[in-house]
Amino acid sequence: MEDIITLNLGGFPKDVLDFQESSIYLQQLLFIDYQLQLLIQNEFSGKQFVSAGHFELQGVSQPREKLLQLINYVTNVNGTYSEEYKTVVEKFYFNIIMAHLFYLNSQLDEMAYQLDLIHASALTPSTSQPYNEFIEFLICRYHVVGSYASNSSSKLIDYLVWYRKPFKKSQITANNWLDLLYLRLTTLLTHDGTGKLSFHDIQSLNFARNSIAVIGYANYLVKTSVLSLSSNHIVDSFKSEYSAYLTSSINLKIANKLEFPKSDESSKTPSQLNDFIYNLYETLNQVPFNYTIIKPSLTKKFLINSTLKTYQSQTVLINLIKVLGELEEYDEALAAFKTLRDYIEADLKQHEGNFDDILQIIDIYSTCLIKFNPLNTNRTKGFKYTSEDKVLVLLDEYAKELLIYLDVVRDSVGLTYDETHDTESFKGGQKVEPSSGLLSFLFKKYNVNILLSDHSHFIELVSQAWFSLGYYHYYLTINKSSTYPLLEAHKMKVIKYYKNSLIVNSTGNPEYLFNYALSLSFDGHLKEALKLCKFILKKYPESFKTWNLMVLLLTSFEANDPDFVKSDKQNASNGYSNGTHEAIGTLNGNGASNGKISESQAPLKESEKFINNALNIAGLFIAKHHQRDVKLTTEAKYEILQLKLTQLAVWESIYGVQYILEFLSEVFMLFHELFTVDHTQPKEPTRTLIPVAHDSKWSHRPSFIDPKIEPPHANGSSKPKDLTRRLSRMGKPNAVDTVEGLKNLSLNHNNRSSLTHHATTESLAQKATTTEKKILQDLWLWTSKIYLKIGMLEESEQCIVEAESIYEPNVKTFTMLGYLTSKSRKFLSLQELERSIEKLNKDPHNKIDYGNTLLGLCKLFIIDDEAERSLFISSKDRDAGIIRLKNCLEAYSLSWPYGANNLEVWYYLSKIYEIIDDKTLLTKSLWKCVELEDFRPVRGYEIADSFKY
């Protein structure tokens, strides 16, 4: 029975090759079926029903030769077993396999004869659930193979008339053959793809009264039309007609009054409702953008109504949890999941520990681990009534339970993972030689008994489960590692679980690949991360954050070795500045860079070459979407914008800050190209940035040193009462002119001549979305840092003015002002930095901004403080501030990767350890500085991370 369970789950037994010598007929059939599927995968391009003659027309004879060998073997093996000892199911299984082989060999008469020997009606149900599921798979496969024998849709339609109960999620093999049935039916109905289907066409077929079949087939058609333009077999009105059908069906279900069933009630009606819900959402959830077909609000209403008509239905609760998660109603989703766990536990007791649908359980657990992860919930509304500590306690329980369920699947299917690496194998840093096993999944197939594609449902579910576990521990490395041993343990699990997801699914999901590459980068496995990035880009060349990460990795090697693999300039530059599309010119320098770098200069470095290539692909990507009139996602726009910033950072590292000043305009031009918004004539800003001297008079010791003392503007308002004109334009005219040029470009680079000299970003603030405002504000703050680096203080100040004009003042603008005034107006700088710290203490997940602010305080206290104009009123006062800084830095250094990998954090810790004369920790921190400096990228790897707006 274990072999049958394995086959139902989509695999073959781990020892299937040993079945060749087995005396058990069913095991021989499993071996033969495995050889058939292996032959199709390796010699028939993975296509189940393409004859060997097709390949012979292309001059390839090997498929026919191997096929004939297998046919001869099957014939000989079958003759060695007496017919009287074969069960009806075994004979049925053999006939299907033999008919399939005959079709591949173009023996259609023999194929039809084989199928007529035993009909599906001869099969009788068993008392064993796995065996019945095996029979269901065989019946579905029988009808698919039969449709090729008759070359008609009649067998397929007959099957769909009979198909009244949907396959479970764990019936992977049956579901795969159901998809093949839908594919074959579509091919026949559209006359080999020359026609298109309307939803009315589906309703006119004989199975139209079977809603299970209609919905399953319709969802298949919508899914394939979205995922592949070449497989679009439906008319434009199909989705709207189908949506109307579903809406009407759901409303009828809601209006249908059913009494809540008793626990011992065997009424068919609740079961039919369960099947309808399961079939609808199981297939619909595989359709991208399915909310355009059924509104989530209607789904929520329907499922809540269904809880009143079903008894302890896991199906209803699972789909309710998913839709509540999509609607960001996390408290309600969590409550529903708690109830679901009780249902699962009760069901296990009732069935003596046997799972009815293990993959359905794994799916909802991994979904909840991702949805309830604070890294996800804190970007949105989050939990309103459940504390984060309570959520984390529950997530820890869910993670442990999910591991148990994954063990069940591992044992059932015979999955293999890499268990050879202990904690030491995953230690970060360059001193420890990274294990070559970190990328072993690229050249080693761990599970040869699994012949499913990386896009199959089984592979996606199991890999998602491992990813959700790694993602959970990634959160713990950032926020919940109180000691270094605990931090190392969480880091090890991040890498281990991410790798497990890729052992199962090595190519099917670019997000899993990227997150693993990013984690390897954070942990110092730079060579492995670089190799993985190149692997990702071969399969997903439009993964722009992978391009960004790869370029940053190249700069880290160039930092360690300035002569690191340079490219021939003629091959590497690829010009692109005189490209045919405007976006390409803007992305890659629009010719200005070619005018700056003469041919006599050194050839381009690898980082320059690849950032140019990345931006060229991004330009083509933008052009392609414009031509198709398809909108780019905000995430894609942001990733492309980050590529441009990385290009300037690469140039800065090679040619200096002054060199990139003339390219700042291109950043704002690119922003406008990506985020197209309407603009109106704005007004001149009248706010002040730096107050006059008497407004910033110091009245008391810093609250950072003495946190019990409230800062003057502790309410966090953007305009403190004692600073009535905090924001003003104090720059020289040329400073205004410099920033005005950037500002005008960011507003409308296509109609720059029509803009007046004093156009400001306030117009954008009126029209753009909140996300666009935040992104543009960050661009202004990034520009402010560039000006600050070269001492252009007025320009830097004006950029902060623009940043606070486009979007509300916040910790980012406060901190930037703190940096700007750190030397000239120390008390104001301290006030601004404290203001940020005060807000960030209420937002413990904002580690990046917290780190920037903390480092600003370190600079102010340790570097810029002067004895004659000290912020401190006494040496004791200074010691207290330094110790508080030390505690904050040490705590932040336990946040991986943001604090643990931050060179400045360890540098300031070394300065503090030097002050307090702790030689042991001083040595440790200095070595950490050396380690990080040796392979320091031009920007932190975290900028390539997920979209954070």
CSV table of C-alpha atoms in Angstrom, one decimal, residues 500-666:
chain,number,residue,atom,x,y,z
A,500,ASN,CA,15.7,22.4,0.9
A,501,SER,CA,13.1,24.4,-1.0
A,502,LEU,CA,15.6,24.5,-4.0
A,503,ILE,CA,16.5,20.8,-3.7
A,504,VAL,CA,12.8,20.1,-4.3
A,505,ASN,CA,12.4,23.0,-6.8
A,506,SER,CA,15.7,24.1,-8.4
A,507,THR,CA,14.3,26.2,-11.3
A,508,GLY,CA,10.6,26.8,-10.9
A,509,ASN,CA,10.5,29.8,-8.6
A,510,PRO,CA,12.8,32.8,-9.1
A,511,GLU,CA,11.9,34.2,-5.7
A,512,TYR,CA,13.1,31.2,-3.9
A,513,LEU,CA,16.4,31.2,-5.9
A,514,PHE,CA,16.9,34.9,-5.3
A,515,ASN,CA,16.2,34.8,-1.6
A,516,TYR,CA,18.8,31.9,-1.2
A,517,ALA,CA,21.4,33.9,-3.2
A,518,LEU,CA,20.7,36.9,-1.0
A,519,SER,CA,21.1,34.9,2.1
A,520,LEU,CA,24.4,33.4,0.9
A,521,SER,CA,25.6,37.0,0.2
A,522,PHE,CA,24.6,38.1,3.7
A,523,ASP,CA,26.4,35.1,5.2
A,524,GLY,CA,29.6,35.7,3.3
A,525,HIS,CA,29.3,32.9,0.7
A,526,LEU,CA,30.0,35.4,-2.1
A,527,LYS,CA,31.3,33.0,-4.8
A,528,GLU,CA,28.4,30.7,-4.3
A,529,ALA,CA,26.0,33.6,-4.4
A,530,LEU,CA,27.6,35.0,-7.6
A,531,LYS,CA,27.3,31.6,-9.3
A,532,LEU,CA,23.7,31.3,-8.3
A,533,CYS,CA,22.9,34.8,-9.6
A,534,LYS,CA,24.3,33.8,-13.0
A,535,PHE,CA,22.3,30.6,-12.9
A,536,ILE,CA,19.1,32.6,-12.1
A,537,LEU,CA,19.7,35.1,-14.9
A,538,LYS,CA,20.1,32.4,-17.5
A,539,LYS,CA,16.6,31.2,-16.8
A,540,TYR,CA,15.0,34.5,-15.7
A,541,PRO,CA,16.9,37.3,-17.5
A,542,GLU,CA,14.3,39.9,-16.4
A,543,SER,CA,14.9,39.4,-12.7
A,544,PHE,CA,16.2,42.8,-12.1
A,545,LYS,CA,16.9,42.5,-8.4
A,546,THR,CA,19.1,39.5,-9.3
A,547,TRP,CA,21.0,41.6,-11.7
A,548,ASN,CA,21.4,44.2,-9.0
A,549,LEU,CA,22.7,41.6,-6.5
A,550,MET,CA,25.1,40.1,-9.0
A,551,VAL,CA,26.6,43.6,-9.8
A,552,LEU,CA,27.0,44.3,-6.0
A,553,LEU,CA,28.7,40.9,-5.6
A,554,LEU,CA,31.1,41.8,-8.4
A,555,THR,CA,31.9,45.1,-6.7
A,556,SER,CA,32.7,43.3,-3.5
A,557,PHE,CA,35.3,41.1,-5.3
A,558,GLU,CA,36.6,44.2,-7.0
A,559,ALA,CA,37.0,45.9,-3.6
A,560,ASN,CA,39.2,43.1,-2.5
A,561,ASP,CA,41.1,42.9,-5.8
A,562,PRO,CA,41.0,46.1,-8.0
A,563,ASP,CA,42.2,44.0,-11.0
A,564,PHE,CA,39.4,41.5,-10.6
A,565,VAL,CA,38.5,40.1,-14.0
A,566,LYS,CA,38.3,43.1,-16.3
A,567,SER,CA,36.4,42.8,-19.6
A,568,ASP,CA,37.5,44.1,-23.0
A,569,LYS,CA,35.8,47.4,-23.3
A,570,GLN,CA,34.8,46.9,-26.9
A,571,ASN,CA,32.8,43.8,-25.9
A,572,ALA,CA,31.7,45.0,-22.5
A,573,SER,CA,30.4,48.6,-22.9
A,574,ASN,CA,27.8,47.6,-25.5
A,575,GLY,CA,27.2,51.4,-25.8
A,576,TYR,CA,23.4,51.3,-25.5
A,577,SER,CA,23.6,55.1,-25.1
A,578,ASN,CA,22.5,55.5,-28.7
A,579,GLY,CA,19.9,52.8,-28.5
A,580,THR,CA,16.6,53.0,-30.4
A,581,HIS,CA,14.4,53.4,-27.4
A,582,GLU,CA,14.5,56.4,-25.1
A,583,ALA,CA,14.3,54.3,-22.0
A,584,ILE,CA,17.6,52.6,-22.9
A,585,GLY,CA,19.4,55.9,-23.3
A,586,THR,CA,18.2,57.2,-20.0
A,587,LEU,CA,19.0,53.9,-18.2
A,588,ASN,CA,22.5,53.6,-19.5
A,589,GLY,CA,23.7,57.2,-19.5
A,590,ASN,CA,22.2,58.6,-22.7
A,591,GLY,CA,25.6,59.1,-24.3
A,592,ALA,CA,27.1,61.3,-21.5
A,593,SER,CA,29.2,58.5,-20.1
A,594,ASN,CA,30.8,57.8,-23.4
A,595,GLY,CA,31.8,61.4,-23.6
A,596,LYS,CA,33.4,61.2,-20.1
A,597,ILE,CA,35.3,58.0,-20.4
A,598,SER,CA,37.8,58.2,-23.2
A,599,GLU,CA,39.0,55.2,-25.2
A,600,SER,CA,42.5,55.6,-23.7
A,601,GLN,CA,41.2,54.8,-20.2
A,602,ALA,CA,41.2,51.3,-18.6
A,603,PRO,CA,38.8,48.7,-19.9
A,604,LEU,CA,35.5,48.4,-18.1
A,605,LYS,CA,35.3,46.3,-14.9
A,606,GLU,CA,33.0,43.4,-14.7
A,607,SER,CA,30.6,45.4,-12.5
A,608,GLU,CA,30.4,48.1,-15.2
A,609,LYS,CA,29.8,45.6,-17.9
A,610,PHE,CA,27.0,43.8,-16.1
A,611,ILE,CA,25.2,46.9,-14.9
A,612,ASN,CA,25.2,48.2,-18.5
A,613,ASN,CA,23.8,44.9,-19.7
A,614,ALA,CA,21.2,44.9,-16.9
A,615,LEU,CA,20.0,48.4,-17.8
A,616,ASN,CA,19.9,47.5,-21.4
A,617,ILE,CA,17.6,44.6,-20.7
A,618,ALA,CA,15.5,46.8,-18.5
A,619,GLY,CA,15.1,49.3,-21.3
A,620,LEU,CA,14.0,46.6,-23.7
A,621,PHE,CA,11.7,45.3,-20.9
A,622,ILE,CA,10.1,48.7,-20.6
A,623,ALA,CA,9.8,49.1,-24.4
A,624,LYS,CA,8.1,45.6,-24.7
A,625,HIS,CA,5.5,46.5,-22.1
A,626,HIS,CA,4.8,49.9,-23.7
A,627,GLN,CA,4.3,48.2,-27.1
A,628,ARG,CA,1.9,45.7,-25.6
A,629,ASP,CA,0.2,48.4,-23.5
A,630,VAL,CA,0.8,46.4,-20.4
A,631,LYS,CA,1.6,48.3,-17.2
A,632,LEU,CA,4.7,47.5,-15.2
A,633,THR,CA,4.2,46.5,-11.6
A,634,THR,CA,5.4,49.0,-9.0
A,635,GLU,CA,7.9,46.4,-7.8
A,636,ALA,CA,9.4,46.1,-11.3
A,637,LYS,CA,9.7,49.8,-11.7
A,638,TYR,CA,11.4,50.1,-8.3
A,639,GLU,CA,13.9,47.3,-9.1
A,640,ILE,CA,14.8,49.1,-12.4
A,641,LEU,CA,15.3,52.4,-10.6
A,642,GLN,CA,17.6,50.7,-8.1
A,643,LEU,CA,19.7,49.4,-11.0
A,644,LYS,CA,20.3,52.9,-12.1
A,645,LEU,CA,21.3,53.9,-8.6
A,646,THR,CA,23.7,51.0,-8.5
A,647,GLN,CA,25.2,52.1,-11.8
A,648,LEU,CA,26.0,55.5,-10.3
A,649,ALA,CA,27.4,53.8,-7.2
A,650,VAL,CA,29.7,51.7,-9.4
A,651,TRP,CA,30.9,54.8,-11.2
A,652,GLU,CA,31.4,56.7,-7.9
A,653,SER,CA,33.6,53.9,-6.6
A,654,ILE,CA,35.8,54.1,-9.8
A,655,TYR,CA,35.8,57.7,-10.8
A,656,GLY,CA,34.7,59.5,-7.6
A,657,VAL,CA,31.7,61.4,-6.4
A,658,GLN,CA,32.2,64.5,-8.6
A,659,TYR,CA,32.0,62.3,-11.7
A,660,ILE,CA,28.4,61.2,-11.1
A,661,LEU,CA,27.0,64.7,-10.4
A,662,GLU,CA,26.1,65.2,-14.1
A,663,PHE,CA,24.2,61.9,-14.2
A,664,LEU,CA,21.9,62.8,-11.3
A,665,SER,CA,19.4,64.2,-13.8
A,666,GLU,CA,19.1,60.8,-15.4
